[in-house]
JSON list of C-alpha atoms in Angstrom, two decimals:
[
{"chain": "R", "resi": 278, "resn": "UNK", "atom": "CA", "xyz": [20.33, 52.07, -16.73]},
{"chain": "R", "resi": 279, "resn": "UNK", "atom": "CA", "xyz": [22.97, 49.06, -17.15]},
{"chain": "R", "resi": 280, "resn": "UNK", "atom": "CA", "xyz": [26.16, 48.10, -15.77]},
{"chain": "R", "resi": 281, "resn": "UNK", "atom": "CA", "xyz": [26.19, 51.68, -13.85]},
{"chain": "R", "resi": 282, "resn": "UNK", "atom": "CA", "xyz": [28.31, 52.24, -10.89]},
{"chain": "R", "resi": 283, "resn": "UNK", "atom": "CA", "xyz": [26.91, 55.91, -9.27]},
{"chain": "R", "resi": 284, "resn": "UNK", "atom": "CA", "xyz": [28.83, 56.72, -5.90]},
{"chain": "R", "resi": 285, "resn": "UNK", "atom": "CA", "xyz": [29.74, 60.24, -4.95]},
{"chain": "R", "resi": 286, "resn": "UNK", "atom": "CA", "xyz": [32.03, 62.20, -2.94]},
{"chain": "R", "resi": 287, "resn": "UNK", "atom": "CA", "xyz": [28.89, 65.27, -3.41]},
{"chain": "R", "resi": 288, "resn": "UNK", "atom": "CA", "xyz": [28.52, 68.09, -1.16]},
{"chain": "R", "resi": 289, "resn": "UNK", "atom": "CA", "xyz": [26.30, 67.39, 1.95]},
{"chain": "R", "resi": 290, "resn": "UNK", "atom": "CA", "xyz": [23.01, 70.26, 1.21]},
{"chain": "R", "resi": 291, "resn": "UNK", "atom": "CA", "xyz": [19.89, 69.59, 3.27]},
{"chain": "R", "resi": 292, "resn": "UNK", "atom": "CA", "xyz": [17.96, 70.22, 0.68]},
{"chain": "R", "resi": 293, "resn": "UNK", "atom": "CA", "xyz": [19.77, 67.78, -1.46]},
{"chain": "R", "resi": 294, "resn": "UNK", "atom": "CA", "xyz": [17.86, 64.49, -2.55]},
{"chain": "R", "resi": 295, "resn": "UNK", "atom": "CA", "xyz": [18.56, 61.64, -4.71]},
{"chain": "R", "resi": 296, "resn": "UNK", "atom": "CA", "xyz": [22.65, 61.48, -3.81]},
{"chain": "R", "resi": 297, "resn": "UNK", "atom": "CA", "xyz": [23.22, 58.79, -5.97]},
{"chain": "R", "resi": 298, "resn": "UNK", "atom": "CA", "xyz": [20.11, 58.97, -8.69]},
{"chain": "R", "resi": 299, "resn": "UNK", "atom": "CA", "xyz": [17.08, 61.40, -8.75]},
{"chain": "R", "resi": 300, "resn": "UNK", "atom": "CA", "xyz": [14.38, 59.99, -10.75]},
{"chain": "R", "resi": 301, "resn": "UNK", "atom": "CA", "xyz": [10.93, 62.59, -10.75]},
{"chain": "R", "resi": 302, "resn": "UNK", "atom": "CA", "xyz": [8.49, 61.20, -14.06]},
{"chain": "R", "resi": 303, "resn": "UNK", "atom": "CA", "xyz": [8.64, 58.24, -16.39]},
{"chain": "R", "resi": 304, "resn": "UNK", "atom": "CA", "xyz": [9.50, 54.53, -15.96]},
{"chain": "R", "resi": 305, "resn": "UNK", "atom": "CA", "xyz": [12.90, 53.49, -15.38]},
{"chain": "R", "resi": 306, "resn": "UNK", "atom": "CA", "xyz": [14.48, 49.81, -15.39]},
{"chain": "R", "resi": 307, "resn": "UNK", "atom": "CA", "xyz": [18.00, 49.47, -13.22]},
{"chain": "R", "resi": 308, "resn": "UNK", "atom": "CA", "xyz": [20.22, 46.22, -13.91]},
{"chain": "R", "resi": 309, "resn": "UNK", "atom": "CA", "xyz": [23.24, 45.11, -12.86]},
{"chain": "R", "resi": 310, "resn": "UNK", "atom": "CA", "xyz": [24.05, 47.97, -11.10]},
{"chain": "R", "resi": 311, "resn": "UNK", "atom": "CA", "xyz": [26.20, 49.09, -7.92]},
{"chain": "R", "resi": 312, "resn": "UNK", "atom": "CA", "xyz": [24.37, 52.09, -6.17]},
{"chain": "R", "resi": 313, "resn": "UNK", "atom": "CA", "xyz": [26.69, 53.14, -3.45]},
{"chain": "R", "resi": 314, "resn": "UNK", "atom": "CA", "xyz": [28.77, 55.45, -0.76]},
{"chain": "R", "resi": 315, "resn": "UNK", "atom": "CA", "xyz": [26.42, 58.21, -1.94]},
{"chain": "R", "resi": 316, "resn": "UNK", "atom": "CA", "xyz": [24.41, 60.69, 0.49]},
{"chain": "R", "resi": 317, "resn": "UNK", "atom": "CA", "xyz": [21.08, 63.04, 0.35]},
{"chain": "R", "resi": 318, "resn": "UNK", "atom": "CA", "xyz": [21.20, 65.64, 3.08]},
{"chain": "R", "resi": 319, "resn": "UNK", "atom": "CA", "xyz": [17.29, 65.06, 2.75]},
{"chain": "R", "resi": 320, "resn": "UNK", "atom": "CA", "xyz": [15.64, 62.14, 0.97]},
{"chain": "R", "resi": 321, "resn": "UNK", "atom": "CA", "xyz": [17.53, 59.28, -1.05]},
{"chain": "R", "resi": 322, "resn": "UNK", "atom": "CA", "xyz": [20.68, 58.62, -0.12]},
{"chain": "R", "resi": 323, "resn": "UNK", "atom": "CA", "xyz": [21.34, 56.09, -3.23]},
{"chain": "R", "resi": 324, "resn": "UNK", "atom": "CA", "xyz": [17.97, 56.77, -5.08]},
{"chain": "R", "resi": 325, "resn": "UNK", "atom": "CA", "xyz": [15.31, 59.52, -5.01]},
{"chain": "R", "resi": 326, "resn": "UNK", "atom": "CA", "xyz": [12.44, 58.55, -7.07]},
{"chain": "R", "resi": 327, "resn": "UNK", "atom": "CA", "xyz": [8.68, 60.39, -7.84]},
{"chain": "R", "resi": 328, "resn": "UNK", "atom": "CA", "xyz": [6.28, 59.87, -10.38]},
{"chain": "R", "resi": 329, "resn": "UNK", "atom": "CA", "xyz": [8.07, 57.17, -12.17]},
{"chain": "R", "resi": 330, "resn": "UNK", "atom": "CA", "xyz": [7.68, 53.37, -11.78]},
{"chain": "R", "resi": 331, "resn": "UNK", "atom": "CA", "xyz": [11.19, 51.70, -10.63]},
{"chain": "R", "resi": 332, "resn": "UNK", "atom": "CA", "xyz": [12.13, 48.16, -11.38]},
{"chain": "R", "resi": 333, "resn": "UNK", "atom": "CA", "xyz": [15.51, 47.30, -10.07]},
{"chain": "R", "resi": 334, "resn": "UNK", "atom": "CA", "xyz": [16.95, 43.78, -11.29]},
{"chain": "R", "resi": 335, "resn": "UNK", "atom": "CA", "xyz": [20.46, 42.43, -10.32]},
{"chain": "R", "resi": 336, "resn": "UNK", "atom": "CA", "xyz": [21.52, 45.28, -8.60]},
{"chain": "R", "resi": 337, "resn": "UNK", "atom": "CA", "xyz": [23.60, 46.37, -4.88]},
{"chain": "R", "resi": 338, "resn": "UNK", "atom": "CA", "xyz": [22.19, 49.25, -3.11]},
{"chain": "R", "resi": 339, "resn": "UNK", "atom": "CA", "xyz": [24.52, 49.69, -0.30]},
{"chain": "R", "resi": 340, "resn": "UNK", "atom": "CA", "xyz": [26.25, 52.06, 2.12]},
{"chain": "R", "resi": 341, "resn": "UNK", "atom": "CA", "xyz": [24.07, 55.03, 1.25]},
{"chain": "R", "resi": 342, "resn": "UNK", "atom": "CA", "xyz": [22.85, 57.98, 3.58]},
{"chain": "R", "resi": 343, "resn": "UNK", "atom": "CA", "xyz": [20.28, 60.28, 4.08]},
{"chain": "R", "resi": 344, "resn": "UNK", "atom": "CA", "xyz": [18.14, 61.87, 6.62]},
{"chain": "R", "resi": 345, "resn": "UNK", "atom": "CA", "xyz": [14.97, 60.05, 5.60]},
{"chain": "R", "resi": 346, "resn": "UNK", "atom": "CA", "xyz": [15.33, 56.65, 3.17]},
{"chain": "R", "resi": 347, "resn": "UNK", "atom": "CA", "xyz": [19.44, 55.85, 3.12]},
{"chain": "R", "resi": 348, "resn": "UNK", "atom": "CA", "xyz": [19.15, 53.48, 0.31]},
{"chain": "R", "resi": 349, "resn": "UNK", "atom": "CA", "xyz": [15.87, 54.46, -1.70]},
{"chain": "R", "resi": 350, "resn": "UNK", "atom": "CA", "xyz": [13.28, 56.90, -1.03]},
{"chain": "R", "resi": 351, "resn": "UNK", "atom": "CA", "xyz": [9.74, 56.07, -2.96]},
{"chain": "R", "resi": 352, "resn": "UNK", "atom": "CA", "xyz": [7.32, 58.85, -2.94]},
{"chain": "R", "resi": 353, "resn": "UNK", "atom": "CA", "xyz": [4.16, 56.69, -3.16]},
{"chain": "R", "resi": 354, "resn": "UNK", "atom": "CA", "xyz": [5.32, 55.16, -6.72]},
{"chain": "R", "resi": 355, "resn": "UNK", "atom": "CA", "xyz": [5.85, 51.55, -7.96]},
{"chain": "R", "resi": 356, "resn": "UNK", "atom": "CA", "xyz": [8.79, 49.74, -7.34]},
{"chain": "R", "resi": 357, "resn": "UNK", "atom": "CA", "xyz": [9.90, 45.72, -8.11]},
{"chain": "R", "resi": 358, "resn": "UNK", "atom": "CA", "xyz": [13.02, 44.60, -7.14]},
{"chain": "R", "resi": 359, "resn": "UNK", "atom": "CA", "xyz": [14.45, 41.28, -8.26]},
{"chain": "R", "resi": 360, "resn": "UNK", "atom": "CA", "xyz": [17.18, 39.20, -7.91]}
]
């Protein structure tokens, strides 16, 4: 994903997760990216990932929500994050 803007006006579910990107199986390379205003009425507010290895490069993560992990939630998969 390059260049992206995901933000979201969604509808709040509490079941919901991944408000701004759900990610669940294969690797996936973010850059240059603005991940924000989104919610997850359960995990993720910007980014819900799961069985996929995350590497986030030049990218804003901001002014997300959720009940558990606002900006990103990992379940127990790789992540690098650079400048």
């Amino acid at each position: 994903i390059r260049d992206n803007v995901a933000g979201t006006a969604g509808v709040f579910d509490a079941d919901h997760s991944g408000g701004g990107i759900y990610l669940n199986g294969g690797p996936t390379t973010l850059t240059d990216s603005a991940i924000e205003g989104n919610f997850a009425g359960n995990r993720g507010g910007g980014i819900y990932y799961s069985a996929s290895a995350l590497a986030i490069g030049g990218s804003t993560i901001a002014n997300n929500s959720a009940n558990t992990g606002g900006g990103i939630f990992d379940e127990s998969s790789p992540l690098i994050v650079t400048n």
